Coordinates of C-alpha atoms and ligand atoms in Angstrom, one line a residue:
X490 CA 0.0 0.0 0.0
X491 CA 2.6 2.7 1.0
X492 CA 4.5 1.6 -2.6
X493 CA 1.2 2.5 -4.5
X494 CA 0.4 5.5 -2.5
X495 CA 3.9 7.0 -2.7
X496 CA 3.8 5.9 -6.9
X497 CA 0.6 7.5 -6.9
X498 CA 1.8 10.8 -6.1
X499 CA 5.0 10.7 -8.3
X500 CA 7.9 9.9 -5.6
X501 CA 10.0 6.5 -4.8
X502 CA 9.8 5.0 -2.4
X503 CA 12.2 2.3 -0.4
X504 CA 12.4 0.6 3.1
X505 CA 16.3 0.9 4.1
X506 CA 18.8 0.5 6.5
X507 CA 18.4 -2.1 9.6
X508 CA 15.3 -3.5 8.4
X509 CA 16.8 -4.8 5.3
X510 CA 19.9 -5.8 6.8
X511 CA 17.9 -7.8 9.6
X512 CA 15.6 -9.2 6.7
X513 CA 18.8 -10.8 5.1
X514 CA 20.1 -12.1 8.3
X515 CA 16.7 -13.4 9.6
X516 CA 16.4 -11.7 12.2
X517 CA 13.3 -9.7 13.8
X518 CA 13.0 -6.3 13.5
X519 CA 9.9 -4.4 13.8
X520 CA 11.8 -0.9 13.1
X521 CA 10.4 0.3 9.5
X522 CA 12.0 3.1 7.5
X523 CA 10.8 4.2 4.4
X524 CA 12.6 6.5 2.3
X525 CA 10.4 9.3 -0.2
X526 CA 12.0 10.0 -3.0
X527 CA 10.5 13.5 -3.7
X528 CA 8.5 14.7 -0.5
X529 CA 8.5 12.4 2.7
X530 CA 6.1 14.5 4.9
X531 CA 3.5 15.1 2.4
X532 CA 3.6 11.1 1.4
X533 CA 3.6 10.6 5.3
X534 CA 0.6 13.3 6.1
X535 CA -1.8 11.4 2.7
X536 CA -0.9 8.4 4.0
X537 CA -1.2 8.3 7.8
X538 CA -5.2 10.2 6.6
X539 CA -6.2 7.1 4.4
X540 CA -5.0 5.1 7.3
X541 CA -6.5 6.8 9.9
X542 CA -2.6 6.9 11.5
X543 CA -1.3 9.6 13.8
X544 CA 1.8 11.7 12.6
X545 CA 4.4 13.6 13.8
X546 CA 6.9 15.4 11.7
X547 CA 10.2 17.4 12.1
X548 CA 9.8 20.1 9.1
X549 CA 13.7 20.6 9.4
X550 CA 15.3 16.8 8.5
X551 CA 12.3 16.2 6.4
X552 CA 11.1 13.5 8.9
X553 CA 8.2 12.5 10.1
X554 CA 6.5 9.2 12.2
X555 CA 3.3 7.4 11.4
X556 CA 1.9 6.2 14.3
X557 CA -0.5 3.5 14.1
X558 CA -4.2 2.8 16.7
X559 CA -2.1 0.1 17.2
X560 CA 1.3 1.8 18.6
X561 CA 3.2 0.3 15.6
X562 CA 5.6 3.1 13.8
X563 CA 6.4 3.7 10.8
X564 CA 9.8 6.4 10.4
X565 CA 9.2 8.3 7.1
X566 CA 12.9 9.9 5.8
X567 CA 13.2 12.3 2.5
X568 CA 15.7 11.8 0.1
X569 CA 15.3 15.1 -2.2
X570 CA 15.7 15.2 -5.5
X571 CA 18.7 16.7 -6.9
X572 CA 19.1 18.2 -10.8
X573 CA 22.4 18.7 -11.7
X574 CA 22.2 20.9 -14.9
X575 CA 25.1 20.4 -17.4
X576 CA 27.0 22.6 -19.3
X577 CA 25.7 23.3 -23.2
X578 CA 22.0 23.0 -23.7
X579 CA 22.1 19.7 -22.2
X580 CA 18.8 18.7 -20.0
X581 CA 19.2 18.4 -16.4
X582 CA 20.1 15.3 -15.0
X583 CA 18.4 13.8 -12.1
X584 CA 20.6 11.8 -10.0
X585 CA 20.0 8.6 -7.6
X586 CA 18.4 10.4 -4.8
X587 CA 18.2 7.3 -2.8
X588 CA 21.9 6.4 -3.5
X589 CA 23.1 9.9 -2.5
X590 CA 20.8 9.2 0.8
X591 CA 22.7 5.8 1.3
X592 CA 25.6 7.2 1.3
X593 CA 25.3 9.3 4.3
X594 CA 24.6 6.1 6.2
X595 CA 27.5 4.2 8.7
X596 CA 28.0 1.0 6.9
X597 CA 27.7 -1.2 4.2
X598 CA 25.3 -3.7 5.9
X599 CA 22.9 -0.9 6.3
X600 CA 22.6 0.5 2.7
X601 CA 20.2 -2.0 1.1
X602 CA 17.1 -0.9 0.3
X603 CA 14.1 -2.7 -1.6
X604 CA 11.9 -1.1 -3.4
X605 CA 8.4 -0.8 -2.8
X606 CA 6.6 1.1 -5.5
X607 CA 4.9 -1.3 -8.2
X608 CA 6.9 -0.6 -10.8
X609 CA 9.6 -2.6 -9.5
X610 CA 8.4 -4.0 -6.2
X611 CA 10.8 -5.6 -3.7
X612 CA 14.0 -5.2 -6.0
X613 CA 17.0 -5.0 -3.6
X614 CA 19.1 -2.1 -4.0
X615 CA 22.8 -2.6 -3.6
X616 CA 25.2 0.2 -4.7
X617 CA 27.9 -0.1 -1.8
X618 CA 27.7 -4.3 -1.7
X619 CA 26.1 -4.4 1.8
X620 CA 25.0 -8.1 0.2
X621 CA 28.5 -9.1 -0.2
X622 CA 29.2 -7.9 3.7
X623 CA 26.5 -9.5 5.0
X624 CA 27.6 -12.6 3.5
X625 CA 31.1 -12.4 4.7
X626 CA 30.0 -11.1 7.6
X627 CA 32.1 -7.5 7.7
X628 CA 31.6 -4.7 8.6
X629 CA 32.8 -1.8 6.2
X630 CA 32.4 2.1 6.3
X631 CA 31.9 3.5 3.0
X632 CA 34.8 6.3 3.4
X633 CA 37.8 6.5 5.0
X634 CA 36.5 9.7 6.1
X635 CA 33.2 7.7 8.3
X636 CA 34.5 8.1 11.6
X637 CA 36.1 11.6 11.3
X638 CA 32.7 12.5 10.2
X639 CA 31.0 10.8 12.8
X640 CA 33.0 9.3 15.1
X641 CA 30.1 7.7 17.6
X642 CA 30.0 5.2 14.2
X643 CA 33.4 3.4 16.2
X644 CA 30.9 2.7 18.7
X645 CA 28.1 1.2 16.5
X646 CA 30.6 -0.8 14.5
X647 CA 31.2 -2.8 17.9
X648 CA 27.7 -3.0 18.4
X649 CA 27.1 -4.6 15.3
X650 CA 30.4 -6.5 15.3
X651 CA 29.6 -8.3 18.2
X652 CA 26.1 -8.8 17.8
X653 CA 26.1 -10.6 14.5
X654 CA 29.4 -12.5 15.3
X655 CA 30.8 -10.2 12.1
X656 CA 34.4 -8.8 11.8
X657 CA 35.4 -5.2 11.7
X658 CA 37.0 -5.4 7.7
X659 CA 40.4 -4.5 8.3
X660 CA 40.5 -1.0 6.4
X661 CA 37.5 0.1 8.8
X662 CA 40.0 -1.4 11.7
X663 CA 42.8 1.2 10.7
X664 CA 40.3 4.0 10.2
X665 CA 39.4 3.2 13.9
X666 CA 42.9 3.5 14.7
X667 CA 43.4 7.0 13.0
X668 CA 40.2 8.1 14.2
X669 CA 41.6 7.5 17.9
X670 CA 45.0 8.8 16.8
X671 CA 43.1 12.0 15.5
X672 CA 41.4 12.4 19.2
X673 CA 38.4 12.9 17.0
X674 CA 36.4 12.3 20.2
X675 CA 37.4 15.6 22.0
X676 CA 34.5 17.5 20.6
X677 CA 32.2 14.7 20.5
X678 CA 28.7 15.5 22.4
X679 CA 28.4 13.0 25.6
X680 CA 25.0 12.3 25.2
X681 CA 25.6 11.0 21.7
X682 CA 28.5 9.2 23.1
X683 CA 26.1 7.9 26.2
X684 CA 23.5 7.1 23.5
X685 CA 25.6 4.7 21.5
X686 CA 27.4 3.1 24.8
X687 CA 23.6 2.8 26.6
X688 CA 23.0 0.8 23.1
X689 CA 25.9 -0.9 23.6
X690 CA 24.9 -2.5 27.2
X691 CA 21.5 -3.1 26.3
X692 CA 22.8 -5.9 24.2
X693 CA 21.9 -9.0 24.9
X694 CA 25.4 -10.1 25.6
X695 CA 27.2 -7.1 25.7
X696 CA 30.6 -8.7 27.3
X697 CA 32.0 -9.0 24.4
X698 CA 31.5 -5.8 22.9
X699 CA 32.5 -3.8 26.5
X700 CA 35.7 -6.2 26.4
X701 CA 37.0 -4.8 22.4
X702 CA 36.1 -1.1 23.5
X703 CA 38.7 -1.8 26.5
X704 CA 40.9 -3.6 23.8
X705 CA 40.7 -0.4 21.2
X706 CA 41.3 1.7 24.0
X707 CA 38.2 3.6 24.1
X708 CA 36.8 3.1 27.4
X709 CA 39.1 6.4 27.9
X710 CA 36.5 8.4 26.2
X711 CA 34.3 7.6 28.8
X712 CA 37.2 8.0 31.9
X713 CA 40.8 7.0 32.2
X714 CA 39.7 5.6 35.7
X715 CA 37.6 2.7 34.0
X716 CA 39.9 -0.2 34.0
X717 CA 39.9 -4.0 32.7
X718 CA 41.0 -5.3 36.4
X719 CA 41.7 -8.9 36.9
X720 CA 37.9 -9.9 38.1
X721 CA 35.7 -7.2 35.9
X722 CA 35.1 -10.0 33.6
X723 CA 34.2 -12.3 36.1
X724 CA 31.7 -9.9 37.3
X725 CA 30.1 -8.7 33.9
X726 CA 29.3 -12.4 33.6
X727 CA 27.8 -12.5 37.0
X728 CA 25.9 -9.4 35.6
X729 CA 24.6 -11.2 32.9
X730 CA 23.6 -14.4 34.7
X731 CA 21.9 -12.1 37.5
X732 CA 19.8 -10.4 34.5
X733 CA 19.1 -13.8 33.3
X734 CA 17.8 -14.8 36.9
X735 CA 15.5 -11.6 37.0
X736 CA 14.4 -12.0 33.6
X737 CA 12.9 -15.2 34.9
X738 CA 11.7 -14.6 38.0
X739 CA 10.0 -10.8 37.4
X740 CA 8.8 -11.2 33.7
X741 CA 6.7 -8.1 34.1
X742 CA 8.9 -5.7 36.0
X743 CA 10.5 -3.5 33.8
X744 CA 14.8 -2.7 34.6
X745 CA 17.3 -0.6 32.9
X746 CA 19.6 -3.6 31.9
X747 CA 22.3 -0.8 30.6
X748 CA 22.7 0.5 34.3
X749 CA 23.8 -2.9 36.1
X750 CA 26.7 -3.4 33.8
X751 CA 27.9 0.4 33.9
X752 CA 27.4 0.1 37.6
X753 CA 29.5 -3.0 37.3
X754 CA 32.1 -1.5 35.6
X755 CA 32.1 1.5 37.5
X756 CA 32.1 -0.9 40.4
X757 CA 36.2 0.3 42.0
X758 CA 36.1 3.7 40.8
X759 CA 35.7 6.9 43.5
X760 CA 33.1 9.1 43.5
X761 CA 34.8 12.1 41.5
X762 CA 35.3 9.2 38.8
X763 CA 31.7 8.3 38.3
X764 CA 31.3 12.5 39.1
X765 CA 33.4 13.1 35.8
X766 CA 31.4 10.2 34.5
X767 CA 28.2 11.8 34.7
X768 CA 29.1 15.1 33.3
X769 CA 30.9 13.9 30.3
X770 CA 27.9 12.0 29.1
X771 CA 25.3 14.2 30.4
X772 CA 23.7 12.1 32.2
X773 CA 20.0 13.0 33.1
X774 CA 19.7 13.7 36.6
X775 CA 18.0 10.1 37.8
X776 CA 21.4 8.6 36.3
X777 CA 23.4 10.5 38.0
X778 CA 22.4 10.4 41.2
X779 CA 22.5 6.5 40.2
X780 CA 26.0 6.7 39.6
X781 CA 27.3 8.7 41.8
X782 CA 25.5 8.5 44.7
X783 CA 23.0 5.5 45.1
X784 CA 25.6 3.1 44.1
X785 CA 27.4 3.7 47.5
X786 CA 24.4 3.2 49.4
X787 CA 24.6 -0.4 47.4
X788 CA 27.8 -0.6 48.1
X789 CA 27.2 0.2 51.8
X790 CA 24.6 -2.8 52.3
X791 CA 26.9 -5.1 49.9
X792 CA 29.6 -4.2 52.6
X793 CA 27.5 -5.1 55.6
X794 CA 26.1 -8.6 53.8
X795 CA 29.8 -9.6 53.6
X796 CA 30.0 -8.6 57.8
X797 CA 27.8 -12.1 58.3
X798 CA 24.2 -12.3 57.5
X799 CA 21.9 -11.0 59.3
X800 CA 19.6 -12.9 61.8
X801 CA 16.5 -11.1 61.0
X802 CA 14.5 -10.3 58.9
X803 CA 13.8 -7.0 59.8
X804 CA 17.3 -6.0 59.5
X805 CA 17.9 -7.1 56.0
X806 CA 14.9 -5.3 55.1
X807 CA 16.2 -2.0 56.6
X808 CA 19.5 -2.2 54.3
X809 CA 17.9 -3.6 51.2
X810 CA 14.7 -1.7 50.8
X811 CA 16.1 1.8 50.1
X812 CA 17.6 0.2 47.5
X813 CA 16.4 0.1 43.6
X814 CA 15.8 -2.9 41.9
X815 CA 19.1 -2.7 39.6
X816 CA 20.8 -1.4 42.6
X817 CA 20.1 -4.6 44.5
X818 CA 21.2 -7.0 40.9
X819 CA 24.5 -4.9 41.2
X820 CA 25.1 -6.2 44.2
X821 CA 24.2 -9.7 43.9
X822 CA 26.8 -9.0 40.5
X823 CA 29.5 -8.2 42.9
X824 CA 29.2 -10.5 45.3
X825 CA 31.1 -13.8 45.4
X826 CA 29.5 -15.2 48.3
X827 CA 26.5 -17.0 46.9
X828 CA 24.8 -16.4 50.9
X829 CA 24.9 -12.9 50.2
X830 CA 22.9 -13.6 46.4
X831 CA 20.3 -15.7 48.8
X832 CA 19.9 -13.2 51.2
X833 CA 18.9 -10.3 48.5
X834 CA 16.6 -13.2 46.2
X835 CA 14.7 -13.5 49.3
X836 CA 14.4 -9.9 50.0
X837 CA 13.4 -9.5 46.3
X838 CA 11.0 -12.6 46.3
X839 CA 9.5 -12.4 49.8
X840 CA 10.6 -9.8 52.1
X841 CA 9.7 -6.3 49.7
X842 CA 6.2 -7.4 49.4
X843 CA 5.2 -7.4 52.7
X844 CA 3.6 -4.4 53.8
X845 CA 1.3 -3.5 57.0
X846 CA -2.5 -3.7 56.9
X847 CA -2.7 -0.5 59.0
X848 CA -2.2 3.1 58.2
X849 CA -1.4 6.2 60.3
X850 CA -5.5 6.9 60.4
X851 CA -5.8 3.5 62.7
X852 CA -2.8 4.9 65.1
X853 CA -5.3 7.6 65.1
X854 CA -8.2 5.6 66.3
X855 CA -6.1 3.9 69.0
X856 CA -5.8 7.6 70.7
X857 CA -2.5 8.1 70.0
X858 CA -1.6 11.2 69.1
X859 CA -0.6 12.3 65.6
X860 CA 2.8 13.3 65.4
X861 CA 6.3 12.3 63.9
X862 CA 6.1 9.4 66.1
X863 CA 3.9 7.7 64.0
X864 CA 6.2 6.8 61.0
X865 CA 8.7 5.0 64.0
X866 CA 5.5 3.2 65.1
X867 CA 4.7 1.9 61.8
X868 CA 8.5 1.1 61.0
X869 CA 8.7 -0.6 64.4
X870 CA 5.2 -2.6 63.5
X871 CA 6.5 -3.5 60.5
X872 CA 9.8 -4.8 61.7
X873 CA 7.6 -7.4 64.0
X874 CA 5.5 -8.5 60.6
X875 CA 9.0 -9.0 58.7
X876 CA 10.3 -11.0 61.6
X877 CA 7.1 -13.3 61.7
X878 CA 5.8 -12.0 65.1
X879 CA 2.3 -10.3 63.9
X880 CA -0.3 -12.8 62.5
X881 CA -3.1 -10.1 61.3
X882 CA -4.2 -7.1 61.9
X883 CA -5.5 -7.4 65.3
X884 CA -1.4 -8.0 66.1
X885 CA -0.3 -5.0 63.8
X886 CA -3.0 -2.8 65.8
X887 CA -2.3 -4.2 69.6
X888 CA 1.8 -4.1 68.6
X889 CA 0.9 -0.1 67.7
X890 CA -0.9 0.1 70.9
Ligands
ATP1808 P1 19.5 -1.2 15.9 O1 19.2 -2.6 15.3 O2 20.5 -1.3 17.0 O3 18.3 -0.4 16.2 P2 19.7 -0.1 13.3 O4 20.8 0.2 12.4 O5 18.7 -1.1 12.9 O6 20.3 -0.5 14.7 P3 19.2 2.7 14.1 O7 20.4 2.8 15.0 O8 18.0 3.3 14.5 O9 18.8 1.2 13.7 O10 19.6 3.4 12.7 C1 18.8 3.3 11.6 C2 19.6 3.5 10.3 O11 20.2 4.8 10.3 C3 20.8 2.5 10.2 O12 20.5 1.4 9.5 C4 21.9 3.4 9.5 O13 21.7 3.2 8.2 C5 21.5 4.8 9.9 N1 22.4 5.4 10.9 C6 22.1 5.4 12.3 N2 23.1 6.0 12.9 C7 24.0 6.4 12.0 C8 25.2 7.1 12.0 N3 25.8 7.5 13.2 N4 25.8 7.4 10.9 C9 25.3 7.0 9.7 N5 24.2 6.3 9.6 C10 23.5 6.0 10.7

């Protein structure tokens, strides 16, 4: 339909990049992009009417999003038509818009496009031999001048690298090496930086790809003080086995997978590291707070699990439960001691759900009088539930008393 539509109103039209890439590899990928050759927001605006689709669109890139009733998205690019005239009375020559739009991309792998509009539908377009790559599984810039360009494109080539089980071609491998050797990553904005790193260790295995940015000595970009020490890779494994567990076990309780393993690598730094941290990749406030000072509090209760556990309850509760859930995997990441990775699965199983069946108003009703006292009350009452001495709420209320 969008091939007719688009051909209807005079333009091209492709689906390109990861989409195609992930269609030759057989892999899922519900990401669509569409390339317009002519306009892309006035295809997108028809279209998303005769399909009763929300849009939005950013006027400046030529850009826009169909959104589906649904939820499912549709990213509408615009690759302009460009005349050349030539000298002496000759006509003007329309060039490849869609090549010219290729170009700009990172890789070969993601420069196939198929065509969608009837005339030639579901040709694959191949000017830069992304086919080729795929089948030798390489990954290739299209200049030497990629990373100078866009240097965050070191990062995604690891990304990729790693996640197909493909091979950084060995020109790309040099250009790296310049690129580094260039300190093109000076001016580089952190949050594009962050961006492609976040990416990075939301992988589904991104050991690998954390170990070759230490081995291409980029981990620097992010700080100096991050170091390949003789147990990180012991731990980043624990990382991903604890992620594994919690994938399991809390199917529909949502984590930021990304912030275990940089916790985990951040794991022996100092506070002015992860301080330096934060401001280089512009970390939104939640993060850093995360980073810099939440994962001492983590560290505190990891500390005082390794003291010998505790007897009660109560008192594991009181360490753990100011603790957020990737705070507490963290620390199960960290720990050798497979007691200490008990003690925080049965917080996280049992202990966290419990809660009291009374409220300040029934503190209220027993005469006492309202005050600061009451939140030590109800921590006190609470304590005596976690530690199995309050059957029901008569209990809770007489314990108050
Ligand atoms: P992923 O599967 O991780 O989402 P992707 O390549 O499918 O990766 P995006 O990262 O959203 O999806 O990128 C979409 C397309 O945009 C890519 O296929 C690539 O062609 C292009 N692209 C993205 N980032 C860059 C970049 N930094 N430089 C050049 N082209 C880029």
């Amino acid at each position: 339909k969008i091939g007719r539509v688009a051909h209807g109103m005079g333009f091209g039209v492709f689906v390109v990049g990861g989409f195609v890439r992930d269609l030759l590899l057989r892999r899922e990928n519900d990401d669509i992009d569409i390339v317009i050759e002519g306009d892309g927001i006035t295809f997108a605006k028809a279209f998303a009417e005769m399909m009763g689709a929300r849009i939005n669109t950013y006027t400046k890139f030529g850009t826009s999003v169909i959104i589906f009733p649904n939820g499912f998205k549709v990213d509408v690019a615009t690759a302009r038509m460009e005349y050349y005239p030539f000298p002496a009375a000759l006509p003007e020559v329309e060039t490849s818009s869609i090549k010219l739009d290729l170009y700009r991309r990172d890789f070969t792998i993601n420069t196939l496009a198929i065509r969608l509009d009837p005339d030639g539908f579901g040709t694959l377009t191949d000017f830069f031999n992304g086919q080729r790559d795929i089948k030798e599984k390489r990954i290739r810039i299209l200049h030497n001048l990629s990373f100078v360009e866009d240097p965050t494109r070191v990062f995604r080539a690891i990304k990729f690298e790693q996640r197909f089980g493909f091979t950084i071609g060995k020109v790309t491998r040099e250009m790296i090496k310049n690129a580094i050797h260039l300190d093109v990553f000076r001016e580089l904005g952190g949050l594009r930086v962050f961006n492609e790193f976040r990416q990075i260790l939301e992988e589904e295995n991104p050991v690998p790809a954390i170990l070759r940015i230490f081995d291409l000595g980029l981990m620097e970009i992010i700080h100096p003080g991050i170091t390949r020490h003789n147990e990180l890779i012991d731990q980043l494994d624990e990382a991903k086995k604890v992620l594994a567990w919690h994938d399991l076990m809390y199917t529909d309780e949502p984590i930021e997978r990304w912030v275990i393993y940089f916790l985990t690598l951040l794991a022996p730094c100092d506070r002015e590291v992860s301080e330096v941290v934060a401001r280089r990749l512009m970390l939104p406030p939640k993060h850093r707070k995360l980073l810099t000072e939440e994962r001492f509090h983590a560290r505190g209760a990891y500390i005082w699990l390794t003291h010998g556990l505790p007897a009660a309850n109560s008192d594991l509760h009181r360490q753990l439960s100011p603790l957020r859930t990737e705070l507490l995997l963290y620390v199960m990441a960290i720990s050798k001691d497979e007691a200490i990775k008990k003690a925080i699965s049965h917080y996280m199983s049992q202990l966290r759900h419990i809660t009291l069946s009374i409220k300040g108003r029934d503190l209220k009703t027993l005469g006492l009088k309202p005050g600061p006292r009451y939140s030590q009350i109800l921590a006190d009452t609470l304590a005596a539930k976690l530690d199995g001495k309050l059957k029901d709420r008569d209990d809770e209320l007489a314990f108050a008393a």
